Amino acid sequence: MHQLQSLEAWNTAREVSRCTYRLTLAPQMRRHYGLTDQIRRAAVSIPANIAEGYALGTTPQLIRTLRISLGSAAELHTHLELLSSIALVEGAEVERLMRDTSRLIGLLVGLLKKLGAKTPGA
């Protein structure tokens, strides 16, 4: 798992999930259980799926779980856009998380391209 810790996408995903989870603990989010739950699930699944794919030890399995992580990151970004548009929580915090999530999406896409180039049929 040591090499996983050197993976920028995984570290960024962990930070995004921590910050997002803290955001959902805000008092104004308590009344919006369904949205809060969806946000949390999307956020925590990103680093978890990266770690799962890494632990499985094969490039095709890693690619599969990275794609799942990418989908969760896009879902999270959409939820954050909703929070921003309805001003449910402080705008600056949500805007920062949206930027971090966009960066994470870019890292995941780049990693998928790199791994896909090495794997026929990926």
Short mmCIF file of N, CA and C in Angstrom, two decimals:
data_model
loop_
_atom_site.label_atom_id
_atom_site.label_comp_id
_atom_site.label_asym_id
_atom_site.label_seq_id
_atom_site.Cartn_x
_atom_site.Cartn_y
_atom_site.Cartn_z
N MET A 1 0.81 -1.20 0.00
CA MET A 1 0.00 0.00 0.00
C MET A 1 0.86 1.26 0.00
N HIS A 2 2.16 1.09 0.22
CA HIS A 2 3.03 2.26 0.25
C HIS A 2 2.98 3.03 -1.07
N GLN A 3 2.99 2.31 -2.19
CA GLN A 3 2.95 3.00 -3.48
C GLN A 3 1.62 3.70 -3.70
N LEU A 4 0.54 3.17 -3.14
CA LEU A 4 -0.76 3.83 -3.24
C LEU A 4 -0.69 5.22 -2.62
N GLN A 5 0.03 5.33 -1.52
CA GLN A 5 0.15 6.62 -0.84
C GLN A 5 0.90 7.64 -1.68
N SER A 6 1.65 7.20 -2.67
CA SER A 6 2.36 8.14 -3.53
C SER A 6 1.52 8.54 -4.75
N LEU A 7 0.34 7.95 -4.89
CA LEU A 7 -0.53 8.24 -6.02
C LEU A 7 -1.30 9.54 -5.76
N GLU A 8 -1.02 10.55 -6.56
CA GLU A 8 -1.62 11.87 -6.36
C GLU A 8 -3.14 11.83 -6.42
N ALA A 9 -3.70 11.04 -7.31
CA ALA A 9 -5.16 10.95 -7.42
C ALA A 9 -5.78 10.42 -6.13
N TRP A 10 -5.15 9.43 -5.52
CA TRP A 10 -5.68 8.86 -4.28
C TRP A 10 -5.59 9.85 -3.14
N ASN A 11 -4.45 10.53 -3.02
CA ASN A 11 -4.29 11.54 -1.96
C ASN A 11 -5.27 12.68 -2.13
N THR A 12 -5.45 13.13 -3.36
CA THR A 12 -6.40 14.21 -3.62
C THR A 12 -7.82 13.75 -3.32
N ALA A 13 -8.15 12.52 -3.69
CA ALA A 13 -9.48 11.98 -3.42
C ALA A 13 -9.74 11.88 -1.92
N ARG A 14 -8.75 11.48 -1.16
CA ARG A 14 -8.90 11.41 0.29
C ARG A 14 -9.17 12.79 0.87
N GLU A 15 -8.44 13.79 0.40
CA GLU A 15 -8.63 15.15 0.91
C GLU A 15 -10.01 15.68 0.52
N VAL A 16 -10.41 15.45 -0.72
CA VAL A 16 -11.74 15.89 -1.17
C VAL A 16 -12.82 15.22 -0.33
N SER A 17 -12.67 13.94 -0.07
CA SER A 17 -13.69 13.23 0.71
C SER A 17 -13.74 13.74 2.15
N ARG A 18 -12.58 14.01 2.75
CA ARG A 18 -12.56 14.56 4.12
C ARG A 18 -13.25 15.91 4.17
N CYS A 19 -12.88 16.79 3.26
CA CYS A 19 -13.46 18.15 3.25
C CYS A 19 -14.95 18.11 2.95
N THR A 20 -15.34 17.24 2.04
CA THR A 20 -16.75 17.13 1.69
C THR A 20 -17.55 16.60 2.86
N TYR A 21 -17.02 15.60 3.54
CA TYR A 21 -17.73 15.04 4.68
C TYR A 21 -17.91 16.10 5.76
N ARG A 22 -16.85 16.88 6.02
CA ARG A 22 -16.96 17.97 7.01
C ARG A 22 -18.02 18.98 6.58
N LEU A 23 -18.08 19.26 5.30
CA LEU A 23 -19.08 20.20 4.78
C LEU A 23 -20.49 19.71 5.09
N THR A 24 -20.71 18.40 4.98
CA THR A 24 -22.05 17.87 5.21
C THR A 24 -22.43 17.85 6.69
N LEU A 25 -21.48 18.13 7.56
CA LEU A 25 -21.78 18.21 8.99
C LEU A 25 -22.31 19.58 9.40
N ALA A 26 -22.33 20.53 8.46
CA ALA A 26 -22.84 21.87 8.75
C ALA A 26 -24.31 21.79 9.18
N PRO A 27 -24.69 22.60 10.16
CA PRO A 27 -26.06 22.54 10.67
C PRO A 27 -27.14 22.67 9.59
N GLN A 28 -26.93 23.50 8.59
CA GLN A 28 -27.94 23.69 7.56
C GLN A 28 -28.13 22.45 6.67
N MET A 29 -27.20 21.51 6.72
CA MET A 29 -27.31 20.29 5.93
C MET A 29 -28.14 19.21 6.64
N ARG A 30 -28.38 19.37 7.92
CA ARG A 30 -29.09 18.35 8.70
C ARG A 30 -30.51 18.12 8.20
N ARG A 31 -31.14 19.15 7.69
CA ARG A 31 -32.52 19.03 7.21
C ARG A 31 -32.61 18.37 5.84
N HIS A 32 -31.48 18.19 5.19
CA HIS A 32 -31.43 17.67 3.83
C HIS A 32 -30.74 16.31 3.82
N TYR A 33 -31.34 15.37 4.54
CA TYR A 33 -30.69 14.07 4.75
C TYR A 33 -30.39 13.35 3.44
N GLY A 34 -31.34 13.32 2.52
CA GLY A 34 -31.14 12.60 1.27
C GLY A 34 -29.96 13.12 0.48
N LEU A 35 -29.89 14.44 0.34
CA LEU A 35 -28.78 15.06 -0.39
C LEU A 35 -27.46 14.85 0.34
N THR A 36 -27.49 15.02 1.65
CA THR A 36 -26.28 14.82 2.45
C THR A 36 -25.76 13.40 2.30
N ASP A 37 -26.66 12.44 2.35
CA ASP A 37 -26.27 11.05 2.21
C ASP A 37 -25.65 10.78 0.83
N GLN A 38 -26.26 11.29 -0.22
CA GLN A 38 -25.73 11.12 -1.57
C GLN A 38 -24.34 11.74 -1.72
N ILE A 39 -24.17 12.92 -1.17
CA ILE A 39 -22.88 13.61 -1.23
C ILE A 39 -21.81 12.80 -0.52
N ARG A 40 -22.14 12.33 0.67
CA ARG A 40 -21.17 11.54 1.44
C ARG A 40 -20.80 10.25 0.71
N ARG A 41 -21.79 9.56 0.19
CA ARG A 41 -21.53 8.29 -0.49
C ARG A 41 -20.64 8.50 -1.72
N ALA A 42 -20.94 9.54 -2.49
CA ALA A 42 -20.12 9.81 -3.67
C ALA A 42 -18.69 10.15 -3.26
N ALA A 43 -18.54 10.99 -2.25
CA ALA A 43 -17.22 11.45 -1.83
C ALA A 43 -16.35 10.33 -1.30
N VAL A 44 -16.90 9.50 -0.42
CA VAL A 44 -16.07 8.46 0.19
C VAL A 44 -15.79 7.31 -0.77
N SER A 45 -16.63 7.14 -1.80
CA SER A 45 -16.39 6.04 -2.72
C SER A 45 -15.21 6.30 -3.65
N ILE A 46 -14.85 7.56 -3.83
CA ILE A 46 -13.76 7.87 -4.77
C ILE A 46 -12.43 7.27 -4.30
N PRO A 47 -11.92 7.64 -3.11
CA PRO A 47 -10.64 7.03 -2.71
C PRO A 47 -10.77 5.54 -2.41
N ALA A 48 -11.95 5.12 -1.94
CA ALA A 48 -12.13 3.70 -1.63
C ALA A 48 -12.00 2.85 -2.90
N ASN A 49 -12.57 3.30 -4.00
CA ASN A 49 -12.48 2.53 -5.24
C ASN A 49 -11.07 2.56 -5.82
N ILE A 50 -10.38 3.66 -5.68
CA ILE A 50 -8.99 3.71 -6.14
C ILE A 50 -8.16 2.69 -5.35
N ALA A 51 -8.34 2.68 -4.02
CA ALA A 51 -7.60 1.73 -3.17
C ALA A 51 -7.96 0.29 -3.51
N GLU A 52 -9.24 0.03 -3.75
CA GLU A 52 -9.65 -1.33 -4.10
C GLU A 52 -8.98 -1.79 -5.39
N GLY A 53 -9.01 -0.96 -6.41
CA GLY A 53 -8.39 -1.32 -7.69
C GLY A 53 -6.90 -1.53 -7.56
N TYR A 54 -6.26 -0.69 -6.77
CA TYR A 54 -4.82 -0.82 -6.55
C TYR A 54 -4.52 -2.14 -5.86
N ALA A 55 -5.32 -2.48 -4.85
CA ALA A 55 -5.08 -3.70 -4.08
C ALA A 55 -5.34 -4.97 -4.89
N LEU A 56 -6.22 -4.89 -5.87
CA LEU A 56 -6.51 -6.07 -6.68
C LEU A 56 -5.32 -6.48 -7.54
N GLY A 57 -4.43 -5.53 -7.82
CA GLY A 57 -3.14 -5.86 -8.39
C GLY A 57 -3.05 -6.05 -9.89
N THR A 58 -4.13 -5.86 -10.62
CA THR A 58 -4.03 -5.98 -12.08
C THR A 58 -4.45 -4.67 -12.73
N THR A 59 -3.85 -4.37 -13.84
CA THR A 59 -4.17 -3.13 -14.54
C THR A 59 -5.64 -3.08 -14.97
N PRO A 60 -6.21 -4.15 -15.53
CA PRO A 60 -7.63 -4.08 -15.90
C PRO A 60 -8.55 -3.81 -14.70
N GLN A 61 -8.25 -4.41 -13.55
CA GLN A 61 -9.07 -4.16 -12.36
C GLN A 61 -8.90 -2.72 -11.88
N LEU A 62 -7.68 -2.20 -11.93
CA LEU A 62 -7.45 -0.81 -11.55
C LEU A 62 -8.20 0.13 -12.48
N ILE A 63 -8.14 -0.13 -13.77
CA ILE A 63 -8.86 0.71 -14.74
C ILE A 63 -10.36 0.69 -14.44
N ARG A 64 -10.89 -0.49 -14.16
CA ARG A 64 -12.32 -0.61 -13.86
C ARG A 64 -12.71 0.23 -12.65
N THR A 65 -11.92 0.14 -11.58
CA THR A 65 -12.27 0.89 -10.37
C THR A 65 -11.98 2.38 -10.51
N LEU A 66 -11.00 2.73 -11.32
CA LEU A 66 -10.76 4.16 -11.59
C LEU A 66 -11.94 4.76 -12.34
N ARG A 67 -12.53 3.99 -13.25
CA ARG A 67 -13.73 4.48 -13.96
C ARG A 67 -14.89 4.69 -12.99
N ILE A 68 -15.03 3.79 -12.04
CA ILE A 68 -16.07 3.95 -11.02
C ILE A 68 -15.79 5.21 -10.19
N SER A 69 -14.53 5.41 -9.82
CA SER A 69 -14.14 6.61 -9.07
C SER A 69 -14.42 7.87 -9.87
N LEU A 70 -14.14 7.82 -11.16
CA LEU A 70 -14.42 8.97 -12.02
C LEU A 70 -15.91 9.29 -12.04
N GLY A 71 -16.73 8.25 -12.13
CA GLY A 71 -18.18 8.46 -12.09
C GLY A 71 -18.63 9.08 -10.77
N SER A 72 -18.07 8.61 -9.68
CA SER A 72 -18.41 9.16 -8.36
C SER A 72 -17.94 10.60 -8.23
N ALA A 73 -16.78 10.90 -8.79
CA ALA A 73 -16.27 12.28 -8.74
C ALA A 73 -17.17 13.22 -9.54
N ALA A 74 -17.64 12.76 -10.70
CA ALA A 74 -18.57 13.58 -11.50
C ALA A 74 -19.89 13.76 -10.76
N GLU A 75 -20.35 12.71 -10.10
CA GLU A 75 -21.57 12.81 -9.30
C GLU A 75 -21.38 13.82 -8.17
N LEU A 76 -20.26 13.73 -7.46
CA LEU A 76 -19.98 14.66 -6.37
C LEU A 76 -19.95 16.09 -6.89
N HIS A 77 -19.30 16.30 -8.02
CA HIS A 77 -19.21 17.66 -8.58
C HIS A 77 -20.61 18.21 -8.87
N THR A 78 -21.48 17.36 -9.38
CA THR A 78 -22.85 17.77 -9.67
C THR A 78 -23.59 18.15 -8.38
N HIS A 79 -23.41 17.36 -7.33
CA HIS A 79 -24.05 17.68 -6.04
C HIS A 79 -23.52 19.00 -5.49
N LEU A 80 -22.23 19.22 -5.62
CA LEU A 80 -21.64 20.48 -5.14
C LEU A 80 -22.17 21.67 -5.94
N GLU A 81 -22.34 21.48 -7.25
CA GLU A 81 -22.93 22.55 -8.06
C GLU A 81 -24.33 22.90 -7.57
N LEU A 82 -25.09 21.88 -7.19
CA LEU A 82 -26.43 22.11 -6.65
C LEU A 82 -26.35 22.90 -5.35
N LEU A 83 -25.47 22.50 -4.45
CA LEU A 83 -25.30 23.24 -3.19
C LEU A 83 -24.96 24.70 -3.45
N SER A 84 -24.09 24.92 -4.43
CA SER A 84 -23.69 26.28 -4.78
C SER A 84 -24.87 27.06 -5.35
N SER A 85 -25.64 26.44 -6.23
CA SER A 85 -26.72 27.17 -6.90
C SER A 85 -27.87 27.52 -5.96
N ILE A 86 -28.09 26.71 -4.94
CA ILE A 86 -29.17 27.03 -4.00
C ILE A 86 -28.64 27.69 -2.72
N ALA A 87 -27.34 27.93 -2.68
CA ALA A 87 -26.68 28.62 -1.55
C ALA A 87 -27.03 27.98 -0.21
N LEU A 88 -26.98 26.66 -0.17
CA LEU A 88 -27.31 25.93 1.05
C LEU A 88 -26.21 26.05 2.09
N VAL A 89 -24.97 26.09 1.64
CA VAL A 89 -23.82 26.26 2.53
C VAL A 89 -22.95 27.38 1.99
N GLU A 90 -21.97 27.79 2.79
CA GLU A 90 -21.10 28.91 2.42
C GLU A 90 -20.50 28.72 1.03
N GLY A 91 -20.65 29.73 0.19
CA GLY A 91 -20.23 29.66 -1.20
C GLY A 91 -18.75 29.40 -1.40
N ALA A 92 -17.89 30.05 -0.62
CA ALA A 92 -16.45 29.91 -0.82
C ALA A 92 -15.98 28.48 -0.58
N GLU A 93 -16.54 27.85 0.42
CA GLU A 93 -16.15 26.48 0.74
C GLU A 93 -16.58 25.52 -0.37
N VAL A 94 -17.79 25.70 -0.85
CA VAL A 94 -18.29 24.85 -1.92
C VAL A 94 -17.50 25.10 -3.21
N GLU A 95 -17.21 26.34 -3.50
CA GLU A 95 -16.44 26.68 -4.70
C GLU A 95 -15.06 26.05 -4.67
N ARG A 96 -14.41 26.06 -3.51
CA ARG A 96 -13.09 25.44 -3.37
C ARG A 96 -13.19 23.93 -3.60
N LEU A 97 -14.21 23.32 -3.01
CA LEU A 97 -14.40 21.89 -3.19
C LEU A 97 -14.71 21.54 -4.65
N MET A 98 -15.45 22.40 -5.32
CA MET A 98 -15.73 22.16 -6.74
C MET A 98 -14.44 22.22 -7.55
N ARG A 99 -13.57 23.17 -7.25
CA ARG A 99 -12.28 23.26 -7.94
C ARG A 99 -11.44 22.02 -7.67
N ASP A 100 -11.40 21.60 -6.40
CA ASP A 100 -10.62 20.42 -6.04
C ASP A 100 -11.18 19.16 -6.72
N THR A 101 -12.50 19.08 -6.81
CA THR A 101 -13.12 17.93 -7.46
C THR A 101 -12.85 17.94 -8.95
N SER A 102 -12.86 19.12 -9.56
CA SER A 102 -12.52 19.22 -10.99
C SER A 102 -11.08 18.78 -11.23
N ARG A 103 -10.20 19.19 -10.34
CA ARG A 103 -8.79 18.78 -10.45
C ARG A 103 -8.69 17.26 -10.30
N LEU A 104 -9.42 16.70 -9.36
CA LEU A 104 -9.42 15.26 -9.15
C LEU A 104 -9.93 14.53 -10.40
N ILE A 105 -10.97 15.04 -11.00
CA ILE A 105 -11.49 14.45 -12.24
C ILE A 105 -10.39 14.44 -13.30
N GLY A 106 -9.66 15.54 -13.43
CA GLY A 106 -8.56 15.62 -14.38
C GLY A 106 -7.47 14.59 -14.09
N LEU A 107 -7.15 14.41 -12.80
CA LEU A 107 -6.14 13.42 -12.42
C LEU A 107 -6.60 12.01 -12.78
N LEU A 108 -7.86 11.72 -12.53
CA LEU A 108 -8.39 10.39 -12.84
C LEU A 108 -8.42 10.14 -14.34
N VAL A 109 -8.83 11.13 -15.11
CA VAL A 109 -8.84 11.00 -16.57
C VAL A 109 -7.43 10.77 -17.09
N GLY A 110 -6.48 11.54 -16.57
CA GLY A 110 -5.08 11.38 -16.98
C GLY A 110 -4.54 10.01 -16.64
N LEU A 111 -4.85 9.52 -15.46
CA LEU A 111 -4.40 8.20 -15.05
C LEU A 111 -5.03 7.11 -15.92
N LEU A 112 -6.31 7.26 -16.21
CA LEU A 112 -6.99 6.29 -17.08
C LEU A 112 -6.37 6.30 -18.48
N LYS A 113 -6.07 7.47 -19.00
CA LYS A 113 -5.43 7.54 -20.33
C LYS A 113 -4.07 6.86 -20.30
N LYS A 114 -3.31 7.12 -19.28
CA LYS A 114 -1.98 6.53 -19.17
C LYS A 114 -2.06 5.01 -19.07
N LEU A 115 -2.95 4.52 -18.23
CA LEU A 115 -3.09 3.06 -18.07
C LEU A 115 -3.72 2.42 -19.30
N GLY A 116 -4.66 3.11 -19.93
CA GLY A 116 -5.31 2.59 -21.11
C GLY A 116 -4.36 2.46 -22.28
N ALA A 117 -3.39 3.36 -22.36
CA ALA A 117 -2.41 3.32 -23.44
C ALA A 117 -1.52 2.10 -23.31
N LYS A 118 -1.38 1.59 -22.09
CA LYS A 118 -0.51 0.42 -21.85
C LYS A 118 -1.26 -0.88 -21.94
N THR A 119 -2.59 -0.81 -21.93
CA THR A 119 -3.40 -2.02 -21.87
C THR A 119 -4.26 -2.15 -23.10
N PRO A 120 -4.01 -3.13 -23.94
CA PRO A 120 -4.83 -3.32 -25.13
C PRO A 120 -6.28 -3.61 -24.75
N GLY A 121 -7.20 -2.99 -25.45
CA GLY A 121 -8.63 -3.24 -25.23
C GLY A 121 -9.19 -2.61 -23.99
N ALA A 122 -8.45 -1.73 -23.31
CA ALA A 122 -8.95 -1.11 -22.08
C ALA A 122 -9.84 0.06 -22.37
#
